[in-house]
Every structure is written in C-alpha cells, then in structure tokens.
Short mmCIF file of C-alpha atoms in Angstrom, two decimals:
data_model
loop_
_atom_site.label_atom_id
_atom_site.label_comp_id
_atom_site.label_asym_id
_atom_site.label_seq_id
_atom_site.Cartn_x
_atom_site.Cartn_y
_atom_site.Cartn_z
CA UNK G 1 91.90 122.25 87.72
CA UNK G 2 91.35 122.92 91.47
CA UNK G 3 92.26 126.60 92.82
CA UNK G 4 95.32 125.85 94.47
CA UNK G 5 98.10 128.37 94.68
CA UNK G 6 101.29 127.91 96.45
CA UNK G 7 103.85 130.61 97.17
CA UNK G 8 106.90 131.02 96.87
CA UNK G 9 107.24 128.58 94.28
CA UNK G 10 110.79 128.45 94.69
CA UNK G 11 113.25 129.55 97.62
CA UNK G 12 116.91 129.67 98.81
CA UNK G 13 117.63 130.35 102.27
CA UNK G 14 120.28 129.96 104.71
CA UNK G 15 120.22 127.50 108.08
CA UNK G 16 118.84 129.11 110.84
CA UNK G 17 116.33 131.24 109.22
CA UNK G 18 112.74 131.17 109.29
CA UNK G 19 110.56 130.37 106.27
CA UNK G 20 107.05 130.39 105.81
CA UNK G 21 105.29 128.78 102.68
CA UNK G 22 101.70 129.78 101.79
CA UNK G 23 99.19 127.59 100.45
CA UNK G 24 95.92 129.40 99.17
CA UNK G 25 92.48 127.62 97.94
CA UNK G 26 89.36 128.82 96.08
CA UNK G 27 87.37 125.93 96.62
CA UNK G 28 86.36 126.31 99.95
CA UNK G 29 87.59 122.97 100.95
CA UNK G 30 87.46 122.09 104.87
CA UNK G 31 90.63 119.92 104.62
CA UNK G 32 93.92 120.91 103.69
CA UNK G 33 97.50 119.11 103.74
CA UNK G 34 101.26 119.58 103.72
CA UNK G 35 103.41 117.17 102.17
CA UNK G 36 106.85 116.85 101.18
CA UNK G 37 108.57 115.13 98.56
CA UNK G 38 112.13 113.50 98.72
CA UNK G 39 113.85 110.98 96.40
CA UNK G 40 113.37 107.73 97.68
CA UNK G 41 110.62 108.73 100.02
CA UNK G 42 107.75 109.75 97.81
CA UNK G 43 105.47 111.99 99.45
CA UNK G 44 104.95 112.08 103.18
CA UNK G 45 102.51 114.09 104.95
CA UNK G 46 103.56 116.95 107.35
CA UNK G 47 100.49 118.68 108.64
CA UNK G 48 96.81 118.64 108.13
CA UNK G 49 94.14 120.83 108.82
CA UNK G 50 90.44 119.81 109.19
CA UNK G 51 89.12 123.27 109.48
CA UNK G 52 90.16 126.82 110.76
CA UNK G 53 92.25 126.42 113.58
CA UNK G 54 91.83 122.99 113.55
CA UNK G 55 95.08 121.31 112.74
CA UNK G 56 96.89 118.01 113.42
CA UNK G 57 100.42 116.34 112.71
CA UNK G 58 101.28 114.11 110.22
CA UNK G 59 104.21 111.61 109.81
CA UNK G 60 107.06 114.03 109.56
CA UNK G 61 106.09 117.11 111.74
CA UNK G 62 109.21 117.74 113.86
CA UNK G 63 110.40 121.08 112.96
CA UNK G 64 107.56 122.46 111.13
CA UNK G 65 104.36 124.22 112.31
CA UNK G 66 101.03 125.33 110.64
CA UNK G 67 98.46 127.98 111.07
CA UNK G 68 95.02 128.36 109.51
CA UNK G 69 93.32 131.36 110.18
CA UNK G 70 90.92 131.54 107.32
CA UNK G 71 89.20 128.68 105.43
CA UNK G 72 91.32 129.57 102.36
CA UNK G 73 94.94 129.99 103.72
CA UNK G 74 97.07 127.13 105.24
CA UNK G 75 100.38 128.11 105.88
CA UNK G 76 103.51 126.13 106.81
CA UNK G 77 106.31 127.68 109.03
CA UNK G 78 110.07 126.15 109.47
CA UNK G 79 111.07 128.03 112.55
CA UNK G 80 114.49 127.77 111.93
CA UNK G 81 115.24 125.88 108.64
CA UNK G 82 117.85 123.22 108.51
CA UNK G 83 119.59 121.32 105.48
CA UNK G 84 117.39 118.50 105.91
CA UNK G 85 114.28 120.43 105.21
CA UNK G 86 115.39 121.21 101.54
CA UNK G 87 112.94 119.72 99.68
CA UNK G 88 109.82 120.27 97.55
CA UNK G 89 106.79 120.96 99.38
CA UNK G 90 103.11 120.16 98.36
CA UNK G 91 99.52 121.75 99.22
CA UNK G 92 96.74 119.53 98.74
CA UNK G 93 92.97 119.52 99.67
CA UNK G 94 90.08 117.39 99.55
CA UNK G 95 88.96 114.34 101.34
CA UNK G 96 88.80 110.87 99.57
CA UNK G 97 90.54 112.23 96.43
CA UNK G 98 93.33 115.05 96.86
CA UNK G 99 94.12 117.88 94.47
CA UNK G 100 97.70 119.29 94.74
CA UNK G 101 99.23 122.39 94.14
CA UNK G 102 102.11 122.68 91.86
CA UNK G 103 104.74 122.78 94.50
CA UNK G 104 107.49 124.73 96.36
CA UNK G 105 110.75 124.40 95.99
CA UNK G 106 112.73 124.71 99.14
CA UNK G 107 116.49 124.64 99.27
CA UNK G 108 118.35 125.36 102.50
CA UNK G 109 122.09 126.21 102.12
CA UNK I 1 101.69 100.22 110.67
CA UNK I 2 99.90 100.70 107.22
CA UNK I 3 102.12 101.09 104.34
CA UNK I 4 102.11 100.85 100.40
CA UNK I 5 105.01 99.18 98.67
CA UNK I 6 105.46 99.82 94.84
CA UNK I 7 107.81 98.62 92.54
CA UNK I 8 111.16 100.33 92.33
CA UNK I 9 111.93 101.92 88.92
CA UNK I 10 112.63 103.60 86.48
CA UNK I 11 110.92 101.93 84.03
CA UNK I 12 111.83 102.23 80.53
CA UNK I 13 109.35 101.08 77.64
CA UNK I 14 108.86 101.38 74.21
CA UNK I 15 105.94 102.97 72.62
CA UNK I 16 102.68 100.60 72.35
CA UNK I 17 104.47 98.32 74.67
CA UNK I 18 102.30 96.76 77.84
CA UNK I 19 102.65 98.25 81.16
CA UNK I 20 102.49 96.98 84.67
CA UNK I 21 103.30 98.72 87.86
CA UNK I 22 102.95 96.37 91.12
CA UNK I 23 101.58 98.06 93.97
CA UNK I 24 100.86 96.00 97.40
CA UNK I 25 99.28 97.47 100.71
CA UNK I 26 99.19 96.84 104.48
CA UNK I 27 96.16 97.88 106.01
CA UNK I 28 94.23 97.44 109.52
CA UNK I 29 91.10 98.24 107.68
CA UNK I 30 89.58 98.69 104.17
CA UNK I 31 91.23 101.74 102.63
CA UNK I 32 90.27 103.35 99.27
CA UNK I 33 93.29 102.93 96.82
CA UNK I 34 94.24 105.48 94.39
CA UNK I 35 97.00 105.77 91.61
CA UNK I 36 98.25 109.57 91.31
CA UNK I 37 100.80 110.55 88.26
CA UNK I 38 103.27 113.51 88.24
CA UNK I 39 104.43 114.97 85.20
CA UNK I 40 107.65 116.66 85.10
CA UNK I 41 107.40 119.96 87.09
CA UNK I 42 103.73 119.70 88.18
CA UNK I 43 102.01 118.30 91.09
CA UNK I 44 100.18 115.19 91.51
CA UNK I 45 97.30 114.46 89.61
CA UNK I 46 94.74 111.67 90.50
CA UNK I 47 94.72 109.05 87.74
CA UNK I 48 92.24 106.42 89.26
CA UNK I 49 90.97 105.07 92.50
CA UNK I 50 89.20 102.25 93.83
CA UNK I 51 87.02 102.24 96.82
CA UNK I 52 86.16 98.57 97.67
CA UNK I 53 87.37 95.06 96.94
CA UNK I 54 87.15 93.96 93.42
CA UNK I 55 86.42 97.34 92.18
CA UNK I 56 88.11 98.56 88.78
CA UNK I 57 89.75 101.93 88.61
CA UNK I 58 89.96 103.14 84.95
CA UNK I 59 90.92 106.51 83.48
CA UNK I 60 93.01 107.51 80.29
CA UNK I 61 93.66 103.69 79.24
CA UNK I 62 94.96 102.74 82.64
CA UNK I 63 93.31 100.33 84.69
CA UNK I 64 93.53 98.96 88.25
CA UNK I 65 91.74 96.25 90.45
CA UNK I 66 91.37 96.69 94.21
CA UNK I 67 92.31 92.84 95.08
CA UNK I 68 91.62 92.46 98.72
CA UNK I 69 93.10 88.71 98.56
CA UNK I 70 96.45 89.61 97.46
CA UNK I 71 96.22 93.12 99.22
CA UNK I 72 97.45 94.49 95.27
CA UNK I 73 96.42 97.43 93.26
CA UNK I 74 98.76 96.97 90.13
CA UNK I 75 98.54 99.69 87.43
CA UNK I 76 98.53 98.31 83.91
CA UNK I 77 97.77 99.60 80.13
CA UNK I 78 97.70 97.83 76.86
CA UNK I 79 99.86 100.30 74.79
CA UNK I 80 101.83 103.16 76.25
CA UNK I 81 102.59 106.47 74.68
CA UNK I 82 105.75 108.76 75.11
CA UNK I 83 103.08 111.28 76.65
CA UNK I 84 102.84 108.52 79.55
CA UNK I 85 106.35 109.70 80.47
CA UNK I 86 105.97 110.30 84.32
CA UNK I 87 106.26 109.28 87.92
CA UNK I 88 103.26 106.89 89.00
CA UNK I 89 102.59 106.64 92.90
CA UNK I 90 100.05 104.22 94.59
CA UNK I 91 98.48 105.50 97.83
CA UNK I 92 95.60 104.09 100.10
CA UNK I 93 93.97 106.46 102.89
CA UNK I 94 94.51 105.18 106.23
CA UNK I 95 93.26 105.85 110.01
CA UNK I 96 89.66 105.93 108.83
CA UNK I 97 90.37 109.38 107.40
CA UNK I 98 89.22 110.35 103.79
CA UNK I 99 91.89 112.53 103.29
CA UNK I 100 95.17 111.33 104.84
CA UNK I 101 96.98 109.38 102.43
CA UNK I 102 100.12 106.82 102.49
CA UNK I 103 102.03 107.06 99.31
CA UNK I 104 104.41 104.74 97.69
CA UNK I 105 107.73 106.16 96.80
CA UNK I 106 106.97 106.36 93.37
CA UNK I 107 107.94 104.62 89.92
CA UNK I 108 109.38 106.52 87.10
CA UNK I 109 108.24 105.59 83.57
CA UNK I 110 109.99 106.52 80.41
CA UNK I 111 108.46 105.75 77.08
CA UNK I 112 110.69 105.69 74.29
CA UNK I 113 109.15 106.25 70.60
#
C-alpha cells in the first residue's frame, strides 16, 4: 500500500472556524491532490501540487487554500468553514495512476 | 468540456451473476481511462486502466476495453462475488496532465448471496 496518511480522520467543527487537513506521504512523489467526495457528485478536484510550493486550482477550489512546504506534506485549509464544505476529503498522490488516502470526514455544523 | 458519465446505481445482483457497468467519456484529446473501486470506509483503489484505444485493462476478473469509436470503457465481470460489493468509479485524465482525473459519479454495487 502507498504510504499516505491523512489527519484528522474525523472532525466536527462549527461554521466560521478555520480547519486544516493534513496529508503526509512517504513515497516521495512529486504530485499530490486533494479531492472531495459528495453523494451524487463523485470525486471533485479541489487543488493539486506538482512540487514544493507549486500548487494549482482544481474544479472546486473556492473557499479552500493549500500549502506544500515539504515534499511529504500537503495541507488543505478552510479559512472559514461553511456547511457546504461538509464532505469526505481524500488526498491522493501519483501521476497516471493515483493512490488515495483513507479519507477525512469533515462535518461543519 | 471533458467529462465522464457512468450508469446510475445502485446495482443489485445475485452471486455469480454477470456484471456490466457502463461508462462513456467526452474528451478533446486521447485520455487514459481508469476504473477505481471504493470499499466501505476506505479510499479509492485502482482496479484497472487502459492508456490507448483498443487496450483492455483487467484485474481480479474485471475487464474493460477502451473503445474510441463509441467513447466507452464499460466494466464487466463474468461472475460477481459478495466481496465485490463496493462503489465503482470510472475516470479519465484530462488537460494533458497525467494525474488530474475527472471521475464519474460512481455506481454502487451490492451482491447478494
């Protein structure tokens, strides 16, 4: 299994609070991704990174920011969480074939 | 724009039945195509892939053939098992990028003993 760890795995927060999800990989892969999974929508790309400090927006980037200061870590931040950001968030690494973490379930009340 | 459409679920089958999950794509170029599987409470895992027209991907008894003429990549298995119960996602890469994937909405498969 690809070494991808997401934290926290579960989080409940209130509207307006900041939230940071962490993705840590041990594969030294250049490409990392954040997706969200919602019923009826499948998976949608939020942001991705193609190297340290190199990131770009995906399909649903509004309300999210990311940072990658080290190859192994890719952080997803919700500056002010909203109920529409309640979702399961998946980190992935790879190119041509993606390997996914186990997901982080976020509930915004 | 580029997109992936797969059949709506849920799909319920009896053990040893034949499975087909339809997937079609629209793309401006020649994408690679993928099937991913998600078991309950887990992340997605690559099931199989095909990188060019007429390629057949196969794994664990599942097969899919890249059909450029019909822009399809249907998933098939001759005899499903209870352990195949999961959500299946069709996907393509896009924008010339190896890793950026567009996913279909997923098809939930339940196999009854």
